Amino acid sequence: MYLAAEAWPDLESYFESESLAIVPLGSTEQHGPHLPEGTDHLIAEGFARETASRTGYLCTPTINVGVSPHHRQFPGTMWVDPPVFRDYVESFSRNLAYHGIDRIVYVNAHGGNVQHLREVGRRLHEDEVAFAVEWMWDESIPELVDDVFEQNGPHGGPKETALIQYLESDLVHEDRLEDARDGGVPDIEAAETTKFGARTFYDAVDNSDNGVFGDQTDATAEKGERLFEAATDQLVQLCDWLDGQDIEELLPEPRV
């Protein structure tokens, strides 16, 4: 069920019988010369909408601008400051709680959002408003990702390329895959910007001239479909598990 497509009487029926919501989040930021700036939020929305379709759980509209100042040197990158992002997501989540939602899955596809979503989840948990967890697709199937790609790349690499080839093939510049590979670096270690245990970089461009990592030519839509199916299965299982928990067991433990 997609919230924005439903009329209020049908949503009222959902809130009377269900208490879980799926919230897709991502970013609008550079993903190299070959992928659209909406890569992260398109991936998050793909997983969230498919999971909602398979399970009947409620999927909200996508939060498509996140914490991305580390990509700001590349034209078109959008971002909000971390406190603004946290407050917005928390307010968004409290809105859901007002309607009766007490468990939330943040389907997140942008690494820059992770720590902030966990902080929002902690706030909601501490206030006994809702139990919210952050989920990232590649962290749910790490062995498969490593098996499919020799150099999977942490950003704009073959794993994200393959997913967009599968989900939104018209948005991939297939003729730029070699340029993406040759103009970037294999991984962060190859950038040699960690010195004596300290990270000496702040922005993506400090590590990679074109903002991406890995071998993008190793991506195919078929590989993307394989990743999508495997991770969607993990997300379905997470939602079913969370839906089956007693909310009292999810609330904070009493003081010792």
PDB file of N, CA and C in Angstrom, residues 81-152:
ATOM      1  N   ASP A  81      21.342  20.428   6.172  1.00  0.00           N
ATOM      2  CA  ASP A  81      22.250  20.278   7.301  1.00  0.00           C
ATOM      3  C   ASP A  81      21.763  19.157   8.220  1.00  0.00           C
ATOM      4  N   PRO A  82      22.672  18.433   8.856  1.00  0.00           N
ATOM      5  CA  PRO A  82      22.293  17.291   9.698  1.00  0.00           C
ATOM      6  C   PRO A  82      21.198  17.570  10.722  1.00  0.00           C
ATOM      7  N   PRO A  83      21.254  18.678  11.492  1.00  0.00           N
ATOM      8  CA  PRO A  83      20.176  18.901  12.464  1.00  0.00           C
ATOM      9  C   PRO A  83      18.811  19.071  11.804  1.00  0.00           C
ATOM     10  N   VAL A  84      18.802  19.709  10.619  1.00  0.00           N
ATOM     11  CA  VAL A  84      17.552  19.898   9.884  1.00  0.00           C
ATOM     12  C   VAL A  84      17.005  18.546   9.431  1.00  0.00           C
ATOM     13  N   PHE A  85      17.888  17.708   8.922  1.00  0.00           N
ATOM     14  CA  PHE A  85      17.482  16.369   8.478  1.00  0.00           C
ATOM     15  C   PHE A  85      16.921  15.561   9.643  1.00  0.00           C
ATOM     16  N   ARG A  86      17.631  15.551  10.754  1.00  0.00           N
ATOM     17  CA  ARG A  86      17.170  14.782  11.909  1.00  0.00           C
ATOM     18  C   ARG A  86      15.810  15.271  12.393  1.00  0.00           C
ATOM     19  N   ASP A  87      15.671  16.584  12.502  1.00  0.00           N
ATOM     20  CA  ASP A  87      14.402  17.137  12.983  1.00  0.00           C
ATOM     21  C   ASP A  87      13.266  16.836  12.011  1.00  0.00           C
ATOM     22  N   TYR A  88      13.546  16.915  10.714  1.00  0.00           N
ATOM     23  CA  TYR A  88      12.506  16.642   9.718  1.00  0.00           C
ATOM     24  C   TYR A  88      12.051  15.191   9.792  1.00  0.00           C
ATOM     25  N   VAL A  89      13.012  14.268   9.823  1.00  0.00           N
ATOM     26  CA  VAL A  89      12.657  12.845   9.871  1.00  0.00           C
ATOM     27  C   VAL A  89      11.939  12.519  11.174  1.00  0.00           C
ATOM     28  N   GLU A  90      12.386  13.119  12.268  1.00  0.00           N
ATOM     29  CA  GLU A  90      11.705  12.870  13.538  1.00  0.00           C
ATOM     30  C   GLU A  90      10.269  13.383  13.490  1.00  0.00           C
ATOM     31  N   SER A  91      10.063  14.587  12.960  1.00  0.00           N
ATOM     32  CA  SER A  91       8.715  15.135  12.851  1.00  0.00           C
ATOM     33  C   SER A  91       7.857  14.288  11.929  1.00  0.00           C
ATOM     34  N   PHE A  92       8.426  13.854  10.816  1.00  0.00           N
ATOM     35  CA  PHE A  92       7.760  12.964   9.860  1.00  0.00           C
ATOM     36  C   PHE A  92       7.311  11.680  10.565  1.00  0.00           C
ATOM     37  N   SER A  93       8.195  11.150  11.400  1.00  0.00           N
ATOM     38  CA  SER A  93       7.907   9.898  12.104  1.00  0.00           C
ATOM     39  C   SER A  93       6.847  10.085  13.184  1.00  0.00           C
ATOM     40  N   ARG A  94       6.907  11.213  13.886  1.00  0.00           N
ATOM     41  CA  ARG A  94       5.884  11.492  14.892  1.00  0.00           C
ATOM     42  C   ARG A  94       4.519  11.690  14.236  1.00  0.00           C
ATOM     43  N   ASN A  95       4.504  12.195  13.014  1.00  0.00           N
ATOM     44  CA  ASN A  95       3.275  12.292  12.234  1.00  0.00           C
ATOM     45  C   ASN A  95       2.668  10.897  12.042  1.00  0.00           C
ATOM     46  N   LEU A  96       3.510   9.934  11.684  1.00  0.00           N
ATOM     47  CA  LEU A  96       3.039   8.558  11.519  1.00  0.00           C
ATOM     48  C   LEU A  96       2.520   7.997  12.838  1.00  0.00           C
ATOM     49  N   ALA A  97       3.230   8.302  13.918  1.00  0.00           N
ATOM     50  CA  ALA A  97       2.806   7.810  15.237  1.00  0.00           C
ATOM     51  C   ALA A  97       1.446   8.383  15.623  1.00  0.00           C
ATOM     52  N   TYR A  98       1.183   9.605  15.224  1.00  0.00           N
ATOM     53  CA  TYR A  98      -0.114  10.232  15.512  1.00  0.00           C
ATOM     54  C   TYR A  98      -1.252   9.406  14.915  1.00  0.00           C
ATOM     55  N   HIS A  99      -0.989   8.786  13.766  1.00  0.00           N
ATOM     56  CA  HIS A  99      -2.011   7.979  13.098  1.00  0.00           C
ATOM     57  C   HIS A  99      -2.050   6.537  13.607  1.00  0.00           C
ATOM     58  N   GLY A 100      -1.155   6.187  14.527  1.00  0.00           N
ATOM     59  CA  GLY A 100      -1.193   4.853  15.103  1.00  0.00           C
ATOM     60  C   GLY A 100      -0.017   3.960  14.775  1.00  0.00           C
ATOM     61  N   ILE A 101       0.955   4.467  14.009  1.00  0.00           N
ATOM     62  CA  ILE A 101       2.153   3.677  13.688  1.00  0.00           C
ATOM     63  C   ILE A 101       3.090   3.671  14.894  1.00  0.00           C
ATOM     64  N   ASP A 102       3.525   2.490  15.312  1.00  0.00           N
ATOM     65  CA  ASP A 102       4.473   2.429  16.429  1.00  0.00           C
ATOM     66  C   ASP A 102       5.743   1.656  16.085  1.00  0.00           C
ATOM     67  N   ARG A 103       5.882   1.281  14.825  1.00  0.00           N
ATOM     68  CA  ARG A 103       7.141   0.675  14.355  1.00  0.00           C
ATOM     69  C   ARG A 103       7.388   1.128  12.918  1.00  0.00           C
ATOM     70  N   ILE A 104       8.637   1.523  12.667  1.00  0.00           N
ATOM     71  CA  ILE A 104       9.008   2.137  11.392  1.00  0.00           C
ATOM     72  C   ILE A 104      10.297   1.506  10.885  1.00  0.00           C
ATOM     73  N   VAL A 105      10.331   1.227   9.590  1.00  0.00           N
ATOM     74  CA  VAL A 105      11.561   0.781   8.942  1.00  0.00           C
ATOM     75  C   VAL A 105      12.013   1.878   7.993  1.00  0.00           C
ATOM     76  N   TYR A 106      13.159   2.491   8.287  1.00  0.00           N
ATOM     77  CA  TYR A 106      13.748   3.476   7.394  1.00  0.00           C
ATOM     78  C   TYR A 106      14.545   2.726   6.327  1.00  0.00           C
ATOM     79  N   VAL A 107      14.014   2.674   5.125  1.00  0.00           N
ATOM     80  CA  VAL A 107      14.708   2.021   4.014  1.00  0.00           C
ATOM     81  C   VAL A 107      15.638   3.070   3.408  1.00  0.00           C
ATOM     82  N   ASN A 108      16.887   2.998   3.806  1.00  0.00           N
ATOM     83  CA  ASN A 108      17.860   4.041   3.502  1.00  0.00           C
ATOM     84  C   ASN A 108      18.885   3.551   2.481  1.00  0.00           C
ATOM     85  N   ALA A 109      19.184   4.382   1.486  1.00  0.00           N
ATOM     86  CA  ALA A 109      20.178   3.988   0.485  1.00  0.00           C
ATOM     87  C   ALA A 109      21.312   4.998   0.380  1.00  0.00           C
ATOM     88  N   HIS A 110      21.508   5.805   1.414  1.00  0.00           N
ATOM     89  CA  HIS A 110      22.577   6.803   1.410  1.00  0.00           C
ATOM     90  C   HIS A 110      23.360   6.730   2.714  1.00  0.00           C
ATOM     91  N   GLY A 111      24.649   6.451   2.593  1.00  0.00           N
ATOM     92  CA  GLY A 111      25.485   6.285   3.775  1.00  0.00           C
ATOM     93  C   GLY A 111      25.526   7.509   4.666  1.00  0.00           C
ATOM     94  N   GLY A 112      25.427   8.707   4.079  1.00  0.00           N
ATOM     95  CA  GLY A 112      25.486   9.928   4.860  1.00  0.00           C
ATOM     96  C   GLY A 112      24.314  10.118   5.804  1.00  0.00           C
ATOM     97  N   ASN A 113      23.241   9.338   5.593  1.00  0.00           N
ATOM     98  CA  ASN A 113      22.067   9.447   6.453  1.00  0.00           C
ATOM     99  C   ASN A 113      22.127   8.533   7.671  1.00  0.00           C
ATOM    100  N   VAL A 114      22.994   7.540   7.643  1.00  0.00           N
ATOM    101  CA  VAL A 114      22.940   6.441   8.616  1.00  0.00           C
ATOM    102  C   VAL A 114      22.965   6.915  10.061  1.00  0.00           C
ATOM    103  N   GLN A 115      24.002   7.636  10.444  1.00  0.00           N
ATOM    104  CA  GLN A 115      24.138   8.017  11.860  1.00  0.00           C
ATOM    105  C   GLN A 115      22.986   8.902  12.308  1.00  0.00           C
ATOM    106  N   HIS A 116      22.436   9.685  11.401  1.00  0.00           N
ATOM    107  CA  HIS A 116      21.354  10.597  11.751  1.00  0.00           C
ATOM    108  C   HIS A 116      20.034   9.841  11.924  1.00  0.00           C
ATOM    109  N   LEU A 117      19.814   8.830  11.108  1.00  0.00           N
ATOM    110  CA  LEU A 117      18.614   8.014  11.264  1.00  0.00           C
ATOM    111  C   LEU A 117      18.670   7.208  12.553  1.00  0.00           C
ATOM    112  N   ARG A 118      19.838   6.749  12.912  1.00  0.00           N
ATOM    113  CA  ARG A 118      19.977   6.020  14.166  1.00  0.00           C
ATOM    114  C   ARG A 118      19.719   6.933  15.359  1.00  0.00           C
ATOM    115  N   GLU A 119      20.138   8.173  15.238  1.00  0.00           N
ATOM    116  CA  GLU A 119      19.872   9.137  16.307  1.00  0.00           C
ATOM    117  C   GLU A 119      18.372   9.417  16.409  1.00  0.00           C
ATOM    118  N   VAL A 120      17.703   9.569  15.274  1.00  0.00           N
ATOM    119  CA  VAL A 120      16.252   9.774  15.295  1.00  0.00           C
ATOM    120  C   VAL A 120      15.568   8.570  15.921  1.00  0.00           C
ATOM    121  N   GLY A 121      15.995   7.381  15.534  1.00  0.00           N
ATOM    122  CA  GLY A 121      15.427   6.176  16.121  1.00  0.00           C
ATOM    123  C   GLY A 121      15.614   6.138  17.621  1.00  0.00           C
ATOM    124  N   ARG A 122      16.776   6.558  18.086  1.00  0.00           N
ATOM    125  CA  ARG A 122      17.040   6.579  19.532  1.00  0.00           C
ATOM    126  C   ARG A 122      16.095   7.546  20.238  1.00  0.00           C
ATOM    127  N   ARG A 123      15.883   8.720  19.650  1.00  0.00           N
ATOM    128  CA  ARG A 123      14.982   9.706  20.250  1.00  0.00           C
ATOM    129  C   ARG A 123      13.558   9.146  20.369  1.00  0.00           C
ATOM    130  N   LEU A 124      13.076   8.557  19.287  1.00  0.00           N
ATOM    131  CA  LEU A 124      11.716   8.020  19.283  1.00  0.00           C
ATOM    132  C   LEU A 124      11.572   6.881  20.290  1.00  0.00           C
ATOM    133  N   HIS A 125      12.608   6.074  20.389  1.00  0.00           N
ATOM    134  CA  HIS A 125      12.605   4.953  21.324  1.00  0.00           C
ATOM    135  C   HIS A 125      12.622   5.455  22.756  1.00  0.00           C
ATOM    136  N   GLU A 126      13.485   6.425  23.018  1.00  0.00           N
ATOM    137  CA  GLU A 126      13.611   6.972  24.370  1.00  0.00           C
ATOM    138  C   GLU A 126      12.307   7.603  24.838  1.00  0.00           C
ATOM    139  N   ASP A 127      11.601   8.245  23.908  1.00  0.00           N
ATOM    140  CA  ASP A 127      10.328   8.895  24.245  1.00  0.00           C
ATOM    141  C   ASP A 127       9.146   7.931  24.172  1.00  0.00           C
ATOM    142  N   GLU A 128       9.419   6.672  23.843  1.00  0.00           N
ATOM    143  CA  GLU A 128       8.393   5.633  23.727  1.00  0.00           C
ATOM    144  C   GLU A 128       7.297   6.016  22.725  1.00  0.00           C
ATOM    145  N   VAL A 129       7.749   6.637  21.632  1.00  0.00           N
ATOM    146  CA  VAL A 129       6.837   7.033  20.555  1.00  0.00           C
ATOM    147  C   VAL A 129       6.711   5.925  19.522  1.00  0.00           C
ATOM    148  N   ALA A 130       7.849   5.366  19.134  1.00  0.00           N
ATOM    149  CA  ALA A 130       7.859   4.312  18.125  1.00  0.00           C
ATOM    150  C   ALA A 130       9.202   3.599  18.169  1.00  0.00           C
ATOM    151  N   PHE A 131       9.228   2.400  17.592  1.00  0.00           N
ATOM    152  CA  PHE A 131      10.468   1.654  17.442  1.00  0.00           C
ATOM    153  C   PHE A 131      10.851   1.739  15.973  1.00  0.00           C
ATOM    154  N   ALA A 132      11.915   2.492  15.693  1.00  0.00           N
ATOM    155  CA  ALA A 132      12.329   2.732  14.309  1.00  0.00           C
ATOM    156  C   ALA A 132      13.729   2.176  14.071  1.00  0.00           C
ATOM    157  N   VAL A 133      13.903   1.453  12.971  1.00  0.00           N
ATOM    158  CA  VAL A 133      15.207   0.886  12.630  1.00  0.00           C
ATOM    159  C   VAL A 133      15.621   1.339  11.235  1.00  0.00           C
ATOM    160  N   GLU A 134      16.923   1.493  11.058  1.00  0.00           N
ATOM    161  CA  GLU A 134      17.491   1.882   9.764  1.00  0.00           C
ATOM    162  C   GLU A 134      17.980   0.636   9.037  1.00  0.00           C
ATOM    163  N   TRP A 135      17.636   0.535   7.744  1.00  0.00           N
ATOM    164  CA  TRP A 135      18.016  -0.634   6.929  1.00  0.00           C
ATOM    165  C   TRP A 135      18.662  -0.159   5.637  1.00  0.00           C
ATOM    166  N   MET A 136      19.811  -0.760   5.312  1.00  0.00           N
ATOM    167  CA  MET A 136      20.464  -0.489   4.027  1.00  0.00           C
ATOM    168  C   MET A 136      20.587  -1.794   3.254  1.00  0.00           C
ATOM    169  N   TRP A 137      20.231  -1.736   1.995  1.00  0.00           N
ATOM    170  CA  TRP A 137      20.119  -2.962   1.201  1.00  0.00           C
ATOM    171  C   TRP A 137      21.417  -3.742   1.138  1.00  0.00           C
ATOM    172  N   ASP A 138      22.550  -3.062   0.909  1.00  0.00           N
ATOM    173  CA  ASP A 138      23.805  -3.797   0.713  1.00  0.00           C
ATOM    174  C   ASP A 138      24.310  -4.415   2.010  1.00  0.00           C
ATOM    175  N   GLU A 139      23.919  -3.839   3.154  1.00  0.00           N
ATOM    176  CA  GLU A 139      24.315  -4.423   4.435  1.00  0.00           C
ATOM    177  C   GLU A 139      23.493  -5.665   4.771  1.00  0.00           C
ATOM    178  N   SER A 140      22.397  -5.864   4.052  1.00  0.00           N
ATOM    179  CA  SER A 140      21.576  -7.051   4.295  1.00  0.00           C
ATOM    180  C   SER A 140      22.072  -8.260   3.509  1.00  0.00           C
ATOM    181  N   ILE A 141      22.896  -8.020   2.471  1.00  0.00           N
ATOM    182  CA  ILE A 141      23.395  -9.119   1.630  1.00  0.00           C
ATOM    183  C   ILE A 141      24.884  -8.910   1.313  1.00  0.00           C
ATOM    184  N   PRO A 142      25.732  -8.665   2.308  1.00  0.00           N
ATOM    185  CA  PRO A 142      27.131  -8.321   2.034  1.00  0.00           C
ATOM    186  C   PRO A 142      27.898  -9.406   1.295  1.00  0.00           C
ATOM    187  N   GLU A 143      27.639 -10.664   1.607  1.00  0.00           N
ATOM    188  CA  GLU A 143      28.383 -11.738   0.951  1.00  0.00           C
ATOM    189  C   GLU A 143      28.034 -11.828  -0.529  1.00  0.00           C
ATOM    190  N   LEU A 144      26.759 -11.641  -0.851  1.00  0.00           N
ATOM    191  CA  LEU A 144      26.351 -11.675  -2.254  1.00  0.00           C
ATOM    192  C   LEU A 144      26.971 -10.520  -3.032  1.00  0.00           C
ATOM    193  N   VAL A 145      26.980  -9.328  -2.443  1.00  0.00           N
ATOM    194  CA  VAL A 145      27.580  -8.173  -3.112  1.00  0.00           C
ATOM    195  C   VAL A 145      29.049  -8.436  -3.409  1.00  0.00           C
ATOM    196  N   ASP A 146      29.768  -8.981  -2.440  1.00  0.00           N
ATOM    197  CA  ASP A 146      31.189  -9.283  -2.640  1.00  0.00           C
ATOM    198  C   ASP A 146      31.385 -10.386  -3.669  1.00  0.00           C
ATOM    199  N   ASP A 147      30.430 -11.312  -3.737  1.00  0.00           N
ATOM    200  CA  ASP A 147      30.538 -12.420  -4.683  1.00  0.00           C
ATOM    201  C   ASP A 147      30.274 -11.963  -6.115  1.00  0.00           C
ATOM    202  N   VAL A 148      29.349 -11.023  -6.284  1.00  0.00           N
ATOM    203  CA  VAL A 148      28.937 -10.590  -7.622  1.00  0.00           C
ATOM    204  C   VAL A 148      29.972  -9.676  -8.275  1.00  0.00           C
ATOM    205  N   PHE A 149      30.644  -8.834  -7.452  1.00  0.00           N
ATOM    206  CA  PHE A 149      31.566  -7.849  -8.012  1.00  0.00           C
ATOM    207  C   PHE A 149      32.968  -8.005  -7.424  1.00  0.00           C
ATOM    208  N   GLU A 150      33.964  -7.871  -8.290  1.00  0.00           N
ATOM    209  CA  GLU A 150      35.347  -7.925  -7.826  1.00  0.00           C
ATOM    210  C   GLU A 150      35.696  -6.645  -7.068  1.00  0.00           C
ATOM    211  N   GLN A 151      35.199  -5.503  -7.587  1.00  0.00           N
ATOM    212  CA  GLN A 151      35.393  -4.213  -6.933  1.00  0.00           C
ATOM    213  C   GLN A 151      34.022  -3.543  -6.864  1.00  0.00           C
ATOM    214  N   ASN A 152      33.326  -3.711  -5.736  1.00  0.00           N
ATOM    215  CA  ASN A 152      31.940  -3.224  -5.703  1.00  0.00           C
ATOM    216  C   ASN A 152      31.820  -1.723  -5.486  1.00  0.00           C
TER     217      ASN A 152
END
